[in-house]
mmCIF file of C-alpha atoms and ligand atoms in Angstrom:
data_model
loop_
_atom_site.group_PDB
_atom_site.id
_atom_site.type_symbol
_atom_site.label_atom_id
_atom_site.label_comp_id
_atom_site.label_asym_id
_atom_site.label_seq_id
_atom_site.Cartn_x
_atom_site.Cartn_y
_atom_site.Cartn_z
ATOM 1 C CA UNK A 679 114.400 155.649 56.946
ATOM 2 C CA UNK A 680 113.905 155.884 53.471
ATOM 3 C CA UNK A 681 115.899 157.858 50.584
ATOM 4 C CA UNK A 682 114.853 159.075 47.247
ATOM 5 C CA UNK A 683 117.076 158.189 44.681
ATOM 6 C CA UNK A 684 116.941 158.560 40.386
ATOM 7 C CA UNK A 685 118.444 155.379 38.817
ATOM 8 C CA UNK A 686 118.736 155.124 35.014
ATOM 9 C CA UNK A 687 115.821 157.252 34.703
ATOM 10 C CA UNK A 688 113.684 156.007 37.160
ATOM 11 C CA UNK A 689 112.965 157.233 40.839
ATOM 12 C CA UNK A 690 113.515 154.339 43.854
ATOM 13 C CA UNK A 691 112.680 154.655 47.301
ATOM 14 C CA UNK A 692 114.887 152.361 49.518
ATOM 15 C CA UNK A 693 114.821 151.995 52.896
ATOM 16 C CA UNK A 694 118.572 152.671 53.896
ATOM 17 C CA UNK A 695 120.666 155.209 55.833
ATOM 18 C CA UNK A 696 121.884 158.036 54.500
ATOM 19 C CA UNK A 697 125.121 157.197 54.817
ATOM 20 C CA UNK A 698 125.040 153.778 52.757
ATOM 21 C CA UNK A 699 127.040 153.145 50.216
ATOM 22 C CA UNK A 700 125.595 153.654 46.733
ATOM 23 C CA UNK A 701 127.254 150.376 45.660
ATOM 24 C CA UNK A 702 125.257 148.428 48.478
ATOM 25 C CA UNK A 703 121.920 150.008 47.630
ATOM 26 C CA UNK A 704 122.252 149.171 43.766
ATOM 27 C CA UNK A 705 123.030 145.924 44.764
ATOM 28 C CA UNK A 706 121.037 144.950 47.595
ATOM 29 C CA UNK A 707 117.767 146.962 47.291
ATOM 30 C CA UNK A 708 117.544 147.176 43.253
ATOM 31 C CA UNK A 709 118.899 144.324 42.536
ATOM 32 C CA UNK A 710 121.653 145.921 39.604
ATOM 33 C CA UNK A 711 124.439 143.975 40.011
ATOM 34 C CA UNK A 712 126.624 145.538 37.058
ATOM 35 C CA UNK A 713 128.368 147.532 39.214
ATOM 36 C CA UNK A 714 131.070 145.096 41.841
ATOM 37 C CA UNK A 715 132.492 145.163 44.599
ATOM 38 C CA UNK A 716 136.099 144.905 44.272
ATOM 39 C CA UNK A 717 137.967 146.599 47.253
ATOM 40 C CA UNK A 718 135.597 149.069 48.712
ATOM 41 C CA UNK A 719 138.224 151.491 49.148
ATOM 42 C CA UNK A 720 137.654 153.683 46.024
ATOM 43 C CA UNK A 721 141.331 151.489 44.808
ATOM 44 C CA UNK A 722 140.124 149.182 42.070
ATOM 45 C CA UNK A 723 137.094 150.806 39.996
ATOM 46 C CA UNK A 724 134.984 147.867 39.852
ATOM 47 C CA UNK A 725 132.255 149.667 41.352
ATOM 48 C CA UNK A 726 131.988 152.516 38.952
ATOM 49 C CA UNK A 727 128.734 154.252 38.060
ATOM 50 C CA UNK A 728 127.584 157.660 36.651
ATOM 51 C CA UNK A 729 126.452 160.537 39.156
ATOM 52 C CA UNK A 730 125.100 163.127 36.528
ATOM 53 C CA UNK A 731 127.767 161.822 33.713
ATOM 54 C CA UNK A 732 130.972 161.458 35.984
ATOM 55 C CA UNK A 733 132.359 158.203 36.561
ATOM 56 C CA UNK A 734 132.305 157.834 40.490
ATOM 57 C CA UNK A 735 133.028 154.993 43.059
ATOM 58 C CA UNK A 736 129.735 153.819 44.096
ATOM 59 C CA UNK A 737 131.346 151.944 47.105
ATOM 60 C CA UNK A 738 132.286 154.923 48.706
ATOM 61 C CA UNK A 739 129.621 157.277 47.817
ATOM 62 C CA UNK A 740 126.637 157.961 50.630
ATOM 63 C CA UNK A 741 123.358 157.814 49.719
ATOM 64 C CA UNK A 742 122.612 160.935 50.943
ATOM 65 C CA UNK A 743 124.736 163.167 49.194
ATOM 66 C CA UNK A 744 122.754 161.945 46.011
ATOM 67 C CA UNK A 745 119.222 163.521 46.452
ATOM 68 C CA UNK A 746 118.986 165.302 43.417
ATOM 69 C CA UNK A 747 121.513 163.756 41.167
ATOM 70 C CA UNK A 748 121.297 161.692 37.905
ATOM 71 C CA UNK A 749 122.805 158.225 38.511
ATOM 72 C CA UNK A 750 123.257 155.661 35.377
ATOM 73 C CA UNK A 751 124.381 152.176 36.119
ATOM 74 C CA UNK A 752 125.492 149.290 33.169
ATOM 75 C CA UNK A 753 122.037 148.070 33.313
ATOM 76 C CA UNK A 754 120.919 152.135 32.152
ATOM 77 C CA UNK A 755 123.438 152.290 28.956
ATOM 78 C CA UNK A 756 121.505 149.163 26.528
ATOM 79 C CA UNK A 757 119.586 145.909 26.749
ATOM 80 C CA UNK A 758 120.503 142.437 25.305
ATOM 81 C CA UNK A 759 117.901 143.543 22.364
ATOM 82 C CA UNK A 760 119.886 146.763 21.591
ATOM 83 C CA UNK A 761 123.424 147.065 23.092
ATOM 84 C CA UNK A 762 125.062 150.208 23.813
ATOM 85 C CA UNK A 763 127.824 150.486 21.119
ATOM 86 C CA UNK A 764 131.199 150.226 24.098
ATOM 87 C CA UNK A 765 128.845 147.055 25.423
ATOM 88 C CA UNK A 766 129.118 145.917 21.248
ATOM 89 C CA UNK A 767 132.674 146.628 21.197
ATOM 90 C CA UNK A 768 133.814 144.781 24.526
ATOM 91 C CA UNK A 769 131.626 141.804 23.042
ATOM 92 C CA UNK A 770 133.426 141.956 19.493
ATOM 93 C CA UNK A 771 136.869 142.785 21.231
ATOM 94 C CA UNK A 772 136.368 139.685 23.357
ATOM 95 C CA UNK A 773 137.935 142.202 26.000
ATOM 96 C CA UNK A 774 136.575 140.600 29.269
ATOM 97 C CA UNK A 775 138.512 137.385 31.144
ATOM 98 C CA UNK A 776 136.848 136.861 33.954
ATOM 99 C CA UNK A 777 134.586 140.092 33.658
ATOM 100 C CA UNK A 778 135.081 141.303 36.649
ATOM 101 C CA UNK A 779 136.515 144.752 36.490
ATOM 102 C CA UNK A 780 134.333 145.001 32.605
ATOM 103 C CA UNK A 781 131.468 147.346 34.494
ATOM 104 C CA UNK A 782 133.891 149.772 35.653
ATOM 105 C CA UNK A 783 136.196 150.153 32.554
ATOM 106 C CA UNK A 784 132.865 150.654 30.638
ATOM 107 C CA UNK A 785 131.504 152.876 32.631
ATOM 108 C CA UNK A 786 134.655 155.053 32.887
ATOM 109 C CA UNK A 787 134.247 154.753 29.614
ATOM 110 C CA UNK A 788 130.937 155.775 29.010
ATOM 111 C CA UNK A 789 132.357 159.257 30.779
ATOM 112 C CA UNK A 790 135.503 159.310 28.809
ATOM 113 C CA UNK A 791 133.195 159.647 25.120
ATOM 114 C CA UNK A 792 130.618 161.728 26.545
ATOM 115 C CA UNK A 793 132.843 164.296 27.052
ATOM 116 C CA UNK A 794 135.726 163.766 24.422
ATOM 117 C CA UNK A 795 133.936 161.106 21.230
ATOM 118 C CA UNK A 796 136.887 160.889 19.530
ATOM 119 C CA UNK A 797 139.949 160.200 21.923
ATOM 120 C CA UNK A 798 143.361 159.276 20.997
ATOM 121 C CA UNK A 799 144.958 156.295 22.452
ATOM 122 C CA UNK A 800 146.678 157.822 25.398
ATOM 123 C CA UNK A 801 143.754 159.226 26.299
ATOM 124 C CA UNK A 802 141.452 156.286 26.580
ATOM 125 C CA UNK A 803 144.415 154.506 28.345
ATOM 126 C CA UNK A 804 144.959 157.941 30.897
ATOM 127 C CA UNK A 805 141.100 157.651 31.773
ATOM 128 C CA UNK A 806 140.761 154.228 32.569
ATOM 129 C CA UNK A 807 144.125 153.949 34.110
ATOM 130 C CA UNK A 808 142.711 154.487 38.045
ATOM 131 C CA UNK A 809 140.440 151.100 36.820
ATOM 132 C CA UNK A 810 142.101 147.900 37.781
ATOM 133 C CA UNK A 811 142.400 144.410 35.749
ATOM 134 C CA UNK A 812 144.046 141.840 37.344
ATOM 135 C CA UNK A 813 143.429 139.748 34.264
ATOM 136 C CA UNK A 814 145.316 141.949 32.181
ATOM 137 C CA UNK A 815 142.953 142.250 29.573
ATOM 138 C CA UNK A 816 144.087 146.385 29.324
ATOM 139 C CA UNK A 817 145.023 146.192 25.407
ATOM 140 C CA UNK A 818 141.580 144.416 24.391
ATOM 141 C CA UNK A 819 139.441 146.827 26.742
ATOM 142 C CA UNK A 820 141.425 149.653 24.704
ATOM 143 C CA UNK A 821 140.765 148.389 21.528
ATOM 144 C CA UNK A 822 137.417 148.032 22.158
ATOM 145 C CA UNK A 823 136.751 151.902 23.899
ATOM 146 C CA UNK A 824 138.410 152.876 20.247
ATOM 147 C CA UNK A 825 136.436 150.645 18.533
ATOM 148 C CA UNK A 826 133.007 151.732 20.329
ATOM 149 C CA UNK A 827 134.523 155.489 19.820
ATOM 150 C CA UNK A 828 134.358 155.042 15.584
ATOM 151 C CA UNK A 829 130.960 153.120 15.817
ATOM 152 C CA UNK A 830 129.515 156.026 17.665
ATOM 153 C CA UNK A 831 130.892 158.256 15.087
ATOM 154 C CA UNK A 832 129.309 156.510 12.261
ATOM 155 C CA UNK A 833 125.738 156.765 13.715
HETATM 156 S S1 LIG B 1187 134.958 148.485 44.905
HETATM 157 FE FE1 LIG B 1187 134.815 150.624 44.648
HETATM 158 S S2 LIG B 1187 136.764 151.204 43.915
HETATM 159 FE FE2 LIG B 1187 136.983 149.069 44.372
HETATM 160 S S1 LIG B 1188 138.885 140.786 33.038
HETATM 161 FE FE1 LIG B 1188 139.327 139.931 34.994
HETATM 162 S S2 LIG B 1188 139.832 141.640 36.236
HETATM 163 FE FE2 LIG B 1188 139.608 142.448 34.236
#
């Protein structure tokens, strides 16, 4: 069957169960691979996107419980021409090793200064604290949430 879903803005039609995983659709069918897949056990983060501005696990969210909702993946926040300003600051901060978990802590991010622009430190590390690095880039990927935090607050 086939299920109606808005992604960054635009509405897809995929043909897929309802009980898919996001993270599978997004990959497979729309070919946005921002988002990973880490565990697939809603442990690591790596497969974080936003459902109408809350960070949530894409690898264990269904499909169908996503017919009217608002979903933003990396590929939704900036382009190569014009960056979002945490995808600047992670560039700048040099706060990716291997990249891997980088969609997720940006993402949970991205929710984090939508709903507080200005955080203190212990609260940028409390909200991407559930977000795994094995690479244990966590200071960097701080810096940089801070840093895209004042650039915001300059524009
Ligand atoms: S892949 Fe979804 S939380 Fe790890
Ligand atoms: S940069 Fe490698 S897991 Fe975070």
């Amino acid at each position: 069957m086939a299920v109606s879903l808005k992604v960054n803005g635009a509405v897809r039609s995929v043909p897929a169960e309802p009980d898919t995983p996001l993270l599978y659709v997004l990959r497979n069918d729309l070919e946005l691979n921002g988002a990973k897949f880490g565990c697939g056990l809603s442990q690591c983060g790596a497969c974080t996107v936003l459902v109408d501005g809350k960070a949530v696990r894409s690898c264990v969210t269904e499909i169908g419980t996503l017919a009217n909702a608002e979903i933003t993946t990396l590929e939704g926040l900036g382009t190569l021409e014009k960056p979002h300003a945490l995808q600047s600051a992670f560039i700048a901060e040099q706060a990716a090793q291997c990249g891997y978990c980088i969609n997720g802590m940006i993402m949970s991010a991205k929710a984090l200064l939508d709903r507080n622009p200005r955080p203190q430190e212990s609260e940028v590390r409390d909200a991407l604290a559930a977000n795994l690095c094995r690479c244990g880039t966590h200071n960097r990927i701080i810096r940089a949430v801070l840093r895209a935090s004042r650039e915001m607050g300059r524009t």
